[in-house]
Amino acid sequence: MESKATADDLTSLAASFPLLVYDHGEQPDNSQTLLSVADGSSHIYRVSELQNCRCLETPRGLVFIADTSSLQCSLWNPQTGEKIPLPALDKPLPEYCRCLLSDTICSPDCLVLINDLTQPELLFCHVRGGSEWISQTYDVGLHVIPGSPEPPTKRYICNMAAVQGKFYFMEAPDEVGVFSFVQDPEPRLEMTSFAAPSPDYSSGAPQDANLHYLLESSQELFLVSLFFPGCKFDRVEEVCTYRMDFSKQQWCEVIELGDRAFLLGPHSFAASCPAGEHGLKMGCVYFAFDLFGNSDNFQVFDLVEDTRELIRPGQDIPLLAREPFWMVPACP
C-alpha cells in the first residue's frame, strides 16, 4: 500500500517505525519514499530535515543534522519532531562518516561521535552543555597491500558500536579496541584495547568473503557476520551472531535473539530493535544493503529456522541520491 503526503515531519508515521528511507534527492520534488518493513506500507514524503542538510542516522533512533550553509547542528527525533541543539561545526562533514551516541540522551555524559570513514579522525561533543566540537586523530597502524608499489596508508576505523558510554571497534582480528571519554585536563577520547580471539566461525565460506557489523543491544556488545559464497557479494550464504562476554573477553555465538531484531545497512550501520513491539520477526537479522547499488530489496534472516527471505518493495523506487538507510525507533 502506498500513500502520498506533503508533510514535512514524520510524527504521523511514529507507529510504523522502523523505516527504510529511500532518498530521491533534488529530483523530481525533493521527496523520500519511506517503507515500513513491519507491514510493507510505503509513504512518499517531503521531509524538511532532509533538505539542504547532511543527515546521519544513529542506532539509537535520533538523527544528526548539520545545515549545509550555516553548519548549525542538532539531534532530531523523527517520531516526535523534537530537536536538541548542538554546537555548530567549524567545517563541513566528511563525505563518508557515521554518527554514534555513547548513551541515551537522558544521560548528562552522552557524547555525539562523528567517525570519519576515510581517514583516522574523530569529532565529538557532549549532548548537554557541550560548547564546541573536539577533533581528535588516532593511530591503529598502517594498511599495506602485499606486492603493491603504493606506499602504506594509515588505517582507519569503519566499524564501531557504542555500549554503556564506550565506543568499541575491531582493531585487529583478535583484538577489540575501546574509546573512553577522559578529561585530563582537556577532554579527549582515550584508546585502549583487549585481546579477544576471533569467533570460531561455523561457516564454510572463505574468510575474506564476509561483512562484519558491531552493535549494541540491551547494553551488550554484539558482532554479526555475513558470509558470501565464492567471494560473490550478490547472495548471503550464512549469518552468525556473537555476544561479547567481557568477563572472559571472548565472543560467544548466539542463535536465540529473543524478542529483538537486528537491522543492518550501509557504512557499517547496525541497530537493535524490540521485535514484537514494532511488528518485526523475532530473532531475525534484517539486511538492507546492496553492495552493487542496483537493487532496493532487503533480506531477512531467521537465525533459529535458518531461513532467508528476499523482500522487494511493493512499487518501483525512483532513482536514489544515496543508499537506502534505516530510521529506527528512538531509545527511551
Coordinates of C-alpha atoms in Angstrom, one line a residue, residues 50-234:
L50 CA 16.4 16.0 4.8
Q51 CA 16.5 19.2 2.6
N52 CA 19.7 21.3 2.5
C53 CA 21.2 19.3 5.3
R54 CA 23.6 16.5 6.0
C55 CA 21.7 13.8 8.0
L56 CA 23.4 10.9 9.7
E57 CA 21.2 8.2 11.2
T58 CA 22.2 6.7 14.5
P59 CA 21.5 3.3 16.1
R60 CA 19.6 5.0 18.9
G61 CA 17.0 6.4 16.6
L62 CA 17.9 10.1 16.7
V63 CA 19.2 11.6 13.5
F64 CA 22.2 14.0 13.5
I65 CA 21.5 17.1 11.3
A66 CA 24.0 19.6 10.0
D67 CA 22.8 22.6 7.9
T68 CA 24.9 22.7 4.8
S69 CA 25.0 26.5 4.8
S70 CA 25.3 27.6 8.5
L71 CA 26.8 24.3 9.7
Q72 CA 24.5 24.5 12.7
C73 CA 23.8 21.1 14.2
S74 CA 21.1 19.3 16.1
L75 CA 19.8 15.9 17.1
W76 CA 16.3 15.2 15.6
N77 CA 13.8 12.6 16.8
P78 CA 11.7 11.7 13.7
Q79 CA 9.0 10.2 15.8
T80 CA 8.3 13.2 17.9
G81 CA 9.8 16.1 15.9
E82 CA 11.9 17.2 18.9
K83 CA 15.3 18.7 18.2
I84 CA 18.2 19.1 20.6
P85 CA 20.6 21.9 19.6
L86 CA 24.3 21.1 19.3
P87 CA 27.3 23.3 18.6
A88 CA 27.9 24.4 15.0
L89 CA 30.7 22.7 13.1
D90 CA 33.9 24.5 12.0
K91 CA 33.9 22.8 8.6
P92 CA 31.6 20.6 6.6
L93 CA 31.3 16.9 7.5
P94 CA 33.5 14.4 5.7
E95 CA 31.8 12.9 2.6
Y96 CA 31.6 9.5 4.3
C97 CA 31.1 9.3 8.0
R98 CA 29.0 7.7 10.7
C99 CA 27.4 9.1 13.9
L100 CA 27.1 7.3 17.2
L101 CA 25.7 8.3 20.6
S102 CA 27.6 7.0 23.6
D103 CA 24.4 6.7 25.7
T104 CA 20.8 7.7 25.8
I105 CA 20.2 11.4 25.6
C106 CA 18.9 11.4 29.2
S107 CA 22.5 10.8 30.4
P108 CA 24.4 14.0 31.2
D109 CA 27.5 12.4 29.9
C110 CA 26.1 11.4 26.5
L111 CA 28.6 12.1 23.6
V112 CA 27.9 12.6 19.9
L113 CA 30.7 11.0 17.9
I114 CA 31.3 11.5 14.2
N115 CA 33.6 8.8 12.8
D116 CA 35.3 9.7 9.5
L117 CA 35.2 6.6 7.3
T118 CA 38.1 7.8 5.0
Q119 CA 40.8 8.8 7.5
P120 CA 41.8 8.3 11.2
E121 CA 39.9 11.2 12.7
L122 CA 37.1 11.6 15.2
L123 CA 34.8 14.5 16.1
F124 CA 32.8 14.6 19.3
C125 CA 30.9 16.9 21.7
H126 CA 28.6 16.5 24.7
V127 CA 24.8 16.4 24.0
R128 CA 24.2 18.5 27.1
G129 CA 26.3 21.5 27.8
G130 CA 28.9 21.0 25.0
S131 CA 30.3 24.3 23.9
E132 CA 32.3 23.1 20.9
W133 CA 33.3 20.1 18.8
I134 CA 36.6 18.4 19.5
S135 CA 38.6 16.9 16.7
Q136 CA 41.0 14.0 17.5
T137 CA 43.2 11.8 15.4
Y138 CA 44.2 8.2 16.3
D139 CA 46.7 5.6 15.2
V140 CA 45.8 2.0 14.5
G141 CA 48.7 1.2 12.3
L142 CA 49.2 1.1 8.5
H143 CA 47.4 -0.6 5.7
V144 CA 49.8 -2.4 3.4
I145 CA 48.8 -4.1 0.1
P146 CA 51.3 -7.0 -0.4
G147 CA 53.1 -6.7 -3.7
S148 CA 51.8 -3.2 -4.4
P149 CA 54.2 -0.4 -5.3
E150 CA 51.9 2.1 -3.5
P151 CA 53.2 3.3 -0.1
P152 CA 51.4 2.1 3.1
T153 CA 48.4 4.3 4.1
K154 CA 47.0 4.9 7.6
R155 CA 44.3 2.5 8.7
Y156 CA 41.0 3.9 9.8
I157 CA 38.1 2.5 11.8
C158 CA 34.9 1.9 9.8
N159 CA 33.0 -0.5 12.2
M160 CA 32.2 0.8 15.7
A161 CA 29.5 0.4 18.3
A162 CA 28.6 2.4 21.5
V163 CA 27.9 0.4 24.6
Q164 CA 27.5 1.8 28.1
G165 CA 29.4 5.0 27.4
K166 CA 32.3 3.5 25.5
F167 CA 33.0 3.0 21.8
Y168 CA 34.1 -0.4 20.6
F169 CA 35.8 -1.4 17.4
M170 CA 37.7 -4.3 15.8
E171 CA 41.3 -3.1 15.9
A172 CA 42.7 -6.4 14.6
P173 CA 41.4 -9.9 14.0
D174 CA 42.0 -11.0 17.6
E175 CA 41.7 -7.6 19.3
V176 CA 38.9 -5.2 20.4
G177 CA 39.7 -1.5 20.7
V178 CA 37.9 0.8 23.1
F179 CA 37.5 4.6 23.1
S180 CA 36.6 6.1 26.5
F181 CA 36.0 9.7 27.4
V182 CA 38.5 11.3 29.8
Q183 CA 39.4 14.8 30.8
D184 CA 43.0 15.2 31.9
P185 CA 42.9 18.1 31.8
E186 CA 41.5 18.7 28.3
P187 CA 38.6 16.4 27.1
R188 CA 39.7 13.6 24.8
L189 CA 39.0 10.0 23.9
E190 CA 41.4 7.6 25.4
M191 CA 42.1 4.5 23.2
T192 CA 42.8 1.1 24.9
S193 CA 42.3 -2.5 23.7
F194 CA 42.0 -6.1 24.9
A195 CA 42.7 -9.4 23.4
A196 CA 39.6 -11.3 22.2
P197 CA 40.1 -14.3 19.8
S198 CA 38.1 -14.1 16.7
P199 CA 35.0 -16.3 16.7
D200 CA 35.4 -19.9 15.5
Y201 CA 33.1 -19.4 12.5
S202 CA 30.9 -22.3 11.7
S203 CA 30.5 -21.1 8.1
G204 CA 32.5 -22.9 5.4
A205 CA 32.6 -19.7 3.3
P206 CA 36.1 -18.2 2.7
Q207 CA 37.1 -15.8 5.5
D208 CA 37.8 -13.0 3.0
A209 CA 34.2 -13.1 1.7
N210 CA 32.3 -11.6 4.6
L211 CA 31.0 -8.5 6.3
H212 CA 31.1 -7.8 10.0
Y213 CA 28.9 -5.5 12.0
L214 CA 29.2 -4.4 15.6
L215 CA 26.1 -3.2 17.5
E216 CA 24.7 -2.6 21.0
S217 CA 21.6 -4.4 22.2
S218 CA 20.3 -4.3 25.8
Q219 CA 23.6 -2.7 26.8
E220 CA 25.6 -5.6 25.5
L221 CA 28.1 -5.7 22.5
F222 CA 27.2 -8.0 19.6
L223 CA 29.0 -9.0 16.4
V224 CA 27.1 -10.0 13.3
S225 CA 29.0 -11.8 10.5
L226 CA 27.6 -12.3 7.0
F227 CA 29.3 -14.8 4.7
F228 CA 29.2 -14.8 0.9
P229 CA 29.9 -17.9 -1.2
G230 CA 32.9 -17.7 -3.5
C231 CA 33.5 -14.0 -2.9
K232 CA 30.4 -13.2 -4.8
F233 CA 28.6 -10.4 -2.9
D234 CA 25.2 -10.8 -4.5

